[in-house]
Amino acid sequence: MATDSPADSVVAAEPALARRLLLLILPAVAVGVIAALVLLGVSLLAEQLQDVLWKTLPDALSVGPYSSLWMIVMLTAIGLVTGLAIRTVPGRAGPDPATTGLVDPPLPPRVLPGLLLVTTLSLAGGVSLGPENPITAANIALACWAGRRFAPGTPPALWLALAAAGTVGALFGTPVAAALILSETFASTPGPGALWDRLFGPLAAGAAGALTMTLTAHPSFDLSLPAYPGAHGGDLLSASVIACAGAVLGLAAVYAFPYAHRAFRALRHPVLAMTAGGLLLGLLGALGGHLTLFKGLAEVKELAADPDGWTAGEFAVMAVVKTAALLIAAACGFRGGRIFPAVFCGAALGLCAHALVDGIPVALAVTCGVLGILLAVTRQGWLSLFTAAVLASDTALLPLLCVATLPAWLLVTGRPQMQLHADGTPLR
């Protein structure tokens, strides 16, 4: 009786694998498009509410929209309202955000309306957090729910990866960011199949999310920084020093994080904790100026548009104030991500370095500052390198950024992360 040889089995497996990957394209595209639409919907709603809170309302009251008084009152009120919403909505808008990361197991669907509501309030109210964590969590929950309902035989991990990739692709306007993040995730959780087989579906979802966002909102991370004049002997040292300074600034927030979280927890009530957090954010806004409010992407573009418009001291104050605001917002219970505000912190730090030493090119200083602080805050090397690189859109900076990553990574590796266990101890 004839039997198949091992070679015959391999030949048969190849088209089977290709067919399986081909079947992933349609659900991956659907997940990516929906992920982008969720992000777009929350962003547009937050922008409309922001206009009301920071333009229409203060104009009606004849108050300066970015006066110290209005910043303190508004952020305190946002803390109070958000705390009341979290106390009221089903599932308390998800777990304590201090214990969550960018990609986590799916939440129950009943939590999502409340999570999206409080995220919108935070984005509109001037809280120093971005949309990435809660939007990714919402899209993962939706995709896993749909997967269980319509394709119960598929593993939940597939839908999680598709939703995460679609959201990250939409956030950054490119599927490359999603592929880089998931490459790190897959490296820490090995599974069967080649890496690109595992990335095939998520890459399709990331591309769909990125294209949807690009066609509807035209997002851009390019800060239109002055062109990098080309590498010089001192640039390597400057890049390494600035990246390490960014890492140290980020690590300061990381080490302070469990203490700040414990202090807010001692208040024993989310409404009280978030009202106190909002008050502190308002005071920080009064100290650092209105550019230190909100998630930071639009504000960092304003900084980059006039790199000589502030003194080194003013840039330093903004970097420190924004880092403190990120720390407080993440510790007291506001829902949001840390990537976008960290970009502002790193950019302000880099501009401070340029103001101190005029010979350091602006593009080099900004990208290396962002690289360092993102390494400390996210602990994801590819994401940090990619984000820093796209801010300047200059390939001549890539070798310097790669080299600057090395000493900065030595500073952050093995240190606590800006994420806590359920008992409040730092994650390592």
Coordinates of C-alpha atoms in Angstrom, one line a residue:
M1 CA 0.0 0.0 0.0
A2 CA 1.5 3.4 -1.0
T3 CA 2.0 6.1 1.5
D4 CA 2.6 9.8 1.1
S5 CA 6.2 10.8 1.5
P6 CA 7.2 13.7 3.8
A7 CA 7.9 15.8 0.7
D8 CA 4.3 15.2 -0.5
S9 CA 3.0 16.3 2.9
V10 CA 5.0 19.6 2.7
V11 CA 3.7 20.3 -0.8
A12 CA 0.2 19.7 0.3
A13 CA 0.6 21.9 3.3
E14 CA 1.8 24.9 1.4
P15 CA -1.4 25.6 -0.6
A16 CA -3.5 24.8 2.5
L17 CA -1.6 27.5 4.5
A18 CA -1.9 30.0 1.6
R19 CA -5.7 29.3 1.4
R20 CA -6.0 29.8 5.2
L21 CA -4.2 33.1 5.0
L22 CA -6.2 34.2 2.0
L23 CA -9.4 33.6 4.0
L24 CA -8.1 36.0 6.6
I25 CA -8.1 39.0 4.3
L26 CA -11.8 39.8 4.4
P27 CA -12.4 39.6 8.2
A28 CA -9.1 41.4 8.7
V29 CA -10.1 44.3 6.4
A30 CA -13.5 44.5 8.1
V31 CA -11.9 44.6 11.6
G32 CA -9.4 47.3 10.5
V33 CA -12.1 49.5 8.9
I34 CA -14.3 49.3 12.0
A35 CA -11.4 49.9 14.3
A36 CA -10.6 53.1 12.4
L37 CA -14.2 54.2 12.4
V38 CA -14.4 53.8 16.2
L39 CA -11.3 55.9 16.7
L40 CA -12.5 58.5 14.2
G41 CA -16.0 58.7 15.9
V42 CA -14.5 59.2 19.4
S43 CA -12.0 61.7 18.1
L44 CA -14.6 63.8 16.2
L45 CA -17.0 63.7 19.2
A46 CA -14.1 64.8 21.5
E47 CA -13.2 67.6 19.2
Q48 CA -16.7 68.9 19.1
L49 CA -17.0 68.8 22.9
Q50 CA -13.6 70.4 23.2
D51 CA -14.8 73.4 21.2
V52 CA -17.8 73.8 23.5
L53 CA -15.7 73.5 26.7
W54 CA -12.7 75.6 25.7
K55 CA -14.3 78.1 23.2
T56 CA -18.0 78.4 23.3
L57 CA -18.5 78.2 27.1
P58 CA -15.7 80.6 28.2
D59 CA -16.7 83.1 25.5
A60 CA -20.2 83.0 26.9
L61 CA -18.9 83.6 30.4
S62 CA -16.4 86.3 29.2
V63 CA -13.5 84.2 30.6
G64 CA -10.2 83.7 28.8
P65 CA -10.3 80.1 27.5
Y66 CA -6.7 79.4 28.6
S67 CA -6.6 81.6 31.6
S68 CA -5.3 79.9 34.8
L69 CA -8.7 80.2 36.4
W70 CA -10.5 78.5 33.5
M71 CA -7.9 75.7 33.2
I72 CA -8.2 74.9 37.0
V73 CA -12.0 75.1 37.0
M74 CA -12.4 73.1 33.8
L75 CA -10.0 70.2 34.6
T76 CA -11.4 69.9 38.2
A77 CA -14.9 69.7 36.7
I78 CA -13.8 67.1 34.2
G79 CA -12.3 65.1 37.0
L80 CA -15.6 65.3 39.0
V81 CA -17.8 64.4 36.0
T82 CA -15.5 61.6 34.8
G83 CA -15.4 60.2 38.3
L84 CA -19.2 60.2 38.6
A85 CA -19.5 58.6 35.2
I86 CA -17.1 55.8 36.1
R87 CA -19.0 55.2 39.3
T88 CA -22.3 55.0 37.4
V89 CA -21.6 53.2 34.1
P90 CA -21.7 49.4 33.9
G91 CA -18.4 47.7 34.7
R92 CA -16.9 51.0 36.0
A93 CA -15.6 51.7 32.5
G94 CA -13.1 48.8 32.7
P95 CA -10.3 47.9 35.1
D96 CA -8.0 50.4 36.8
P97 CA -6.1 52.0 33.9
A98 CA -2.9 51.9 35.9
T99 CA -2.9 48.1 35.5
T100 CA -3.6 48.0 31.7
G101 CA -1.3 48.2 28.7
L102 CA -1.8 48.9 25.0
V103 CA -2.9 45.4 24.1
D104 CA -4.8 43.4 26.8
P105 CA -7.3 40.6 27.0
P106 CA -10.8 41.5 25.8
L107 CA -13.2 43.3 28.1
P108 CA -16.9 42.4 28.4
P109 CA -18.9 44.3 25.8
R110 CA -21.1 45.9 28.4
V111 CA -18.1 47.9 29.6
L112 CA -17.6 49.6 26.2
P113 CA -20.2 52.4 26.3
G114 CA -18.9 53.7 29.6
L115 CA -15.3 53.3 28.5
L116 CA -15.8 55.3 25.3
L117 CA -17.8 58.0 27.2
V118 CA -15.1 58.6 29.8
T119 CA -12.4 58.5 27.1
T120 CA -14.3 61.2 25.2
L121 CA -14.6 63.4 28.3
S122 CA -10.8 63.0 29.0
L123 CA -9.8 63.9 25.5
A124 CA -12.1 66.9 25.3
G125 CA -11.4 68.2 28.8
G126 CA -7.7 68.7 28.4
V127 CA -6.4 65.6 30.3
S128 CA -2.8 64.7 29.3
L129 CA -3.6 61.3 27.9
G130 CA -4.1 60.0 24.4
P131 CA -6.9 57.7 23.0
E132 CA -4.7 54.7 22.2
N133 CA -5.2 52.4 25.2
P134 CA -9.0 52.7 25.6
I135 CA -9.8 52.7 21.9
T136 CA -7.6 49.6 21.4
A137 CA -9.4 47.9 24.3
A138 CA -12.8 48.8 22.9
N139 CA -11.9 47.5 19.4
I140 CA -10.4 44.3 20.8
A141 CA -13.6 43.7 22.8
L142 CA -15.8 44.3 19.7
A143 CA -13.7 42.0 17.5
C144 CA -13.6 39.2 20.0
W145 CA -17.3 39.4 20.6
A146 CA -18.0 39.3 16.8
G147 CA -15.5 36.4 16.4
R148 CA -17.3 34.4 19.1
R149 CA -20.7 35.1 17.5
F150 CA -19.9 34.7 13.8
A151 CA -16.8 32.4 13.7
P152 CA -16.8 30.5 17.0
G153 CA -14.1 28.1 15.7
T154 CA -11.5 30.7 15.4
P155 CA -9.1 31.4 18.3
P156 CA -9.7 34.6 20.3
A157 CA -6.0 35.5 19.9
L158 CA -6.6 36.0 16.2
W159 CA -9.3 38.6 16.7
L160 CA -7.3 40.3 19.4
A161 CA -4.3 40.7 17.0
L162 CA -6.5 41.9 14.2
A163 CA -8.2 44.6 16.3
A164 CA -5.0 45.7 17.9
A165 CA -3.3 46.0 14.5
G166 CA -6.3 47.8 13.0
T167 CA -6.4 50.4 15.8
V168 CA -2.6 51.0 15.8
G169 CA -2.6 51.3 12.0
A170 CA -5.4 53.9 12.3
L171 CA -3.7 55.8 15.1
F172 CA -0.4 56.2 13.2
G173 CA -1.8 56.2 9.6
T174 CA 0.4 53.3 8.6
P175 CA 0.3 49.5 9.1
V176 CA 4.1 49.5 9.8
A177 CA 3.6 50.6 13.4
A178 CA 1.1 47.7 13.9
A179 CA 3.6 45.2 12.5
L180 CA 6.4 46.5 14.6
I181 CA 4.3 46.3 17.9
L182 CA 3.0 42.9 17.1
S183 CA 6.4 41.6 16.2
E184 CA 7.5 42.4 19.8
T185 CA 4.4 40.8 21.1
F186 CA 4.8 37.6 19.1
A187 CA 8.5 37.5 20.1
S188 CA 7.5 37.3 23.7
T189 CA 4.7 34.8 23.0
P190 CA 6.0 32.3 20.5
G191 CA 3.6 30.2 18.5
P192 CA 3.5 27.9 15.5
G193 CA 4.2 29.2 12.0
A194 CA 6.6 31.7 10.5
L195 CA 6.5 35.3 11.8
W196 CA 5.1 36.7 8.6
D197 CA 2.4 34.0 8.5
R198 CA 1.3 35.2 11.9
L199 CA 1.6 38.9 10.8
F200 CA -0.4 38.3 7.6
G201 CA -3.9 39.0 9.0
P202 CA -2.9 41.7 11.4
L203 CA -1.0 43.5 8.6
A204 CA -4.1 43.4 6.4
A205 CA -6.1 44.8 9.3
G206 CA -3.5 47.5 10.0
A207 CA -3.5 48.5 6.3
A208 CA -7.3 48.7 6.3
G209 CA -7.3 50.8 9.5
A210 CA -4.6 53.1 8.2
L211 CA -6.2 53.6 4.8
T212 CA -9.6 54.3 6.3
M213 CA -8.1 56.9 8.6
T214 CA -6.0 58.4 5.8
L215 CA -8.9 58.8 3.5
T216 CA -11.2 60.3 6.1
A217 CA -9.0 62.3 8.4
H218 CA -5.6 62.6 6.8
P219 CA -3.5 62.1 10.0
S220 CA 0.1 63.1 10.0
F221 CA 2.9 62.8 12.5
D222 CA 5.4 64.8 10.4
L223 CA 6.3 67.9 12.5
S224 CA 7.8 69.7 9.4
L225 CA 11.0 70.2 11.4
P226 CA 13.9 72.1 9.8
A227 CA 15.8 69.7 7.4
Y228 CA 18.6 67.8 9.0
P229 CA 21.8 69.1 7.5
G230 CA 23.6 65.8 7.6
A231 CA 25.7 63.8 10.2
H232 CA 28.6 65.5 11.9
G233 CA 31.1 64.2 14.4
G234 CA 29.3 65.6 17.4
D235 CA 25.8 64.5 16.4
L236 CA 26.4 61.0 17.7
L237 CA 27.3 62.2 21.1
S238 CA 24.4 64.7 21.1
A239 CA 21.9 62.0 20.0
S240 CA 23.0 59.6 22.7
V241 CA 23.0 62.3 25.5
I242 CA 19.5 63.6 24.5
A243 CA 18.0 60.1 24.2
C244 CA 19.4 59.2 27.6
A245 CA 18.0 62.5 29.1
G246 CA 14.6 61.6 27.7
A247 CA 14.9 58.1 29.2
V248 CA 15.8 59.6 32.6
L249 CA 12.8 61.9 32.5
G250 CA 10.5 59.0 31.6
L251 CA 12.0 56.8 34.3
A252 CA 11.3 59.6 36.9
A253 CA 7.6 59.2 36.0
V254 CA 7.9 55.4 36.0
Y255 CA 9.4 55.3 39.5
A256 CA 6.9 57.9 40.8
F257 CA 3.9 56.1 39.3
P258 CA 3.2 53.5 42.1
Y259 CA 3.5 56.2 44.8
A260 CA 1.1 58.5 43.0
H261 CA -1.3 55.7 42.4
R262 CA -1.1 54.7 46.0
A263 CA -1.8 58.3 47.1
F264 CA -5.0 58.5 44.9
R265 CA -6.1 55.1 46.1
A266 CA -5.9 56.3 49.7
L267 CA -8.8 58.6 48.9
R268 CA -10.9 55.5 48.7
H269 CA -13.4 56.9 46.2
P270 CA -13.0 57.3 42.4
V271 CA -15.0 60.6 42.3
L272 CA -12.8 62.1 45.0
A273 CA -9.6 60.8 43.5
M274 CA -10.4 62.0 40.0
T275 CA -11.6 65.4 41.2
A276 CA -8.3 65.8 43.1
G277 CA -6.5 64.6 40.0
G278 CA -8.3 67.1 37.8
L279 CA -7.5 69.9 40.2
L280 CA -3.8 69.0 40.1
L281 CA -3.9 68.8 36.3
G282 CA -5.5 72.3 36.2
L283 CA -2.7 73.7 38.5
L284 CA -0.1 72.1 36.3
G285 CA -1.7 73.6 33.2
A286 CA -1.6 77.0 34.9
L287 CA 2.1 76.5 35.6
G288 CA 3.1 75.1 32.2
G289 CA 0.6 76.9 29.9
H290 CA -2.2 75.7 27.7
L291 CA 0.2 73.8 25.4
T292 CA 0.7 71.2 28.2
L293 CA -3.0 70.3 28.1
F294 CA -4.7 67.6 26.0
K295 CA -3.1 64.6 24.4
G296 CA -0.3 66.7 22.9
L297 CA -0.1 65.9 19.2
A298 CA -1.5 69.2 18.0
E299 CA 0.4 71.1 20.7
V300 CA 3.7 69.5 19.8
K301 CA 3.2 70.7 16.2
E302 CA 2.7 74.2 17.5
L303 CA 6.0 73.9 19.4
A304 CA 7.9 72.5 16.4
A305 CA 6.6 75.2 14.1
D306 CA 8.6 77.8 16.1
P307 CA 11.6 76.0 17.7
D308 CA 13.1 79.4 18.6
G309 CA 9.9 80.9 20.1
W310 CA 10.6 79.8 23.7
T311 CA 13.7 79.8 25.9
A312 CA 15.5 76.7 27.1
G313 CA 13.9 77.3 30.5
E314 CA 10.4 77.5 29.1
F315 CA 10.9 74.3 27.1
A316 CA 12.3 72.5 30.2
V317 CA 9.3 73.6 32.3
M318 CA 6.9 72.4 29.6
A319 CA 8.7 69.0 29.5
V320 CA 8.6 68.5 33.2
V321 CA 5.0 69.8 33.6
K322 CA 3.7 67.6 30.9
T323 CA 5.5 64.6 32.4
A324 CA 3.9 65.3 35.8
A325 CA 0.5 65.7 34.1
L326 CA 0.9 62.4 32.4
L327 CA 1.9 60.8 35.7
I328 CA -1.1 62.2 37.6
A329 CA -3.6 61.5 34.8
A330 CA -2.5 57.9 34.5
A331 CA -2.4 57.4 38.3
C332 CA -5.7 58.9 39.4
G333 CA -8.0 56.9 37.1
F334 CA -8.5 58.8 33.8
R335 CA -8.8 56.4 30.8
G336 CA -6.2 57.1 28.1
G337 CA -2.8 56.2 26.6
R338 CA 0.6 57.5 27.3
I339 CA 2.3 57.6 23.9
F340 CA 1.0 60.9 22.6
P341 CA 1.7 63.0 25.8
A342 CA 5.1 61.3 26.0
V343 CA 5.8 62.5 22.5
F344 CA 5.2 66.1 23.6
C345 CA 7.5 65.6 26.6
G346 CA 10.3 64.3 24.5
A347 CA 9.9 67.0 21.9
A348 CA 9.9 69.8 24.5
L349 CA 13.1 68.2 26.0
G350 CA 14.7 68.1 22.6
L351 CA 13.9 71.7 21.9
C352 CA 15.3 72.6 25.3
A353 CA 18.6 70.9 24.2
H354 CA 18.6 72.8 21.0
A355 CA 18.0 76.1 22.8
L356 CA 20.9 75.4 25.1
V357 CA 23.3 74.3 22.4
D358 CA 22.4 76.0 19.1
G359 CA 24.6 73.7 17.1
I360 CA 22.4 70.7 17.8
P361 CA 20.0 70.3 14.8
V362 CA 16.4 70.7 15.8
A363 CA 15.3 67.5 14.0
L364 CA 18.0 65.5 15.8
A365 CA 17.2 66.9 19.2
V366 CA 13.4 66.4 18.9
T367 CA 13.5 62.9 17.6
C368 CA 16.1 61.7 20.1
G369 CA 14.2 63.3 23.0
V370 CA 11.0 61.5 21.9
L371 CA 12.9 58.2 21.4
G372 CA 14.3 58.3 24.9
I373 CA 11.1 59.0 26.8
L374 CA 9.1 56.6 24.8
L375 CA 11.6 53.8 25.6
A376 CA 11.1 54.5 29.3
V377 CA 7.3 54.9 29.2
T378 CA 6.3 52.2 26.7
R379 CA 9.3 49.8 26.9
Q380 CA 8.8 49.0 23.3
G381 CA 11.9 49.6 21.2
W382 CA 10.4 49.3 17.7
L383 CA 7.5 51.6 18.5
S384 CA 9.8 54.2 20.1
L385 CA 12.2 54.1 17.1
F386 CA 9.4 54.2 14.6
T387 CA 7.6 57.1 16.3
A388 CA 10.7 59.2 16.6
A389 CA 11.6 58.5 12.9
V390 CA 8.2 59.6 11.5
L391 CA 8.3 62.9 13.3
A392 CA 11.0 64.1 11.1
S393 CA 10.5 61.9 8.0
D394 CA 14.2 62.1 7.2
T395 CA 16.0 58.8 6.6
A396 CA 19.4 60.5 7.3
L397 CA 18.4 60.4 11.0
L398 CA 17.8 56.7 11.2
P399 CA 21.4 55.6 11.8
L400 CA 21.8 58.1 14.6
L401 CA 18.5 57.1 16.1
C402 CA 19.5 53.5 16.1
V403 CA 22.7 54.2 17.8
A404 CA 21.0 56.5 20.4
T405 CA 18.6 53.7 21.2
L406 CA 21.4 51.6 22.6
P407 CA 22.5 53.6 25.6
A408 CA 18.9 54.7 26.3
W409 CA 17.8 51.0 26.3
L410 CA 20.6 50.2 28.7
L411 CA 19.1 52.7 31.1
V412 CA 15.5 51.4 30.9
T413 CA 15.9 47.7 30.5
G414 CA 15.1 45.7 33.7
R415 CA 13.5 48.7 35.3
P416 CA 9.9 48.9 36.5
Q417 CA 7.3 49.7 33.8
M418 CA 4.7 52.4 33.9
Q419 CA 2.1 49.7 34.6
L420 CA 1.0 48.1 37.8
H421 CA -0.2 44.7 39.0
A422 CA -3.6 44.6 40.6
D423 CA -2.0 44.9 44.0
G424 CA -0.3 48.1 43.1
T425 CA 3.2 46.7 42.7
P426 CA 5.2 47.7 39.5
L427 CA 5.2 45.4 36.5
R428 CA 8.7 44.4 35.4

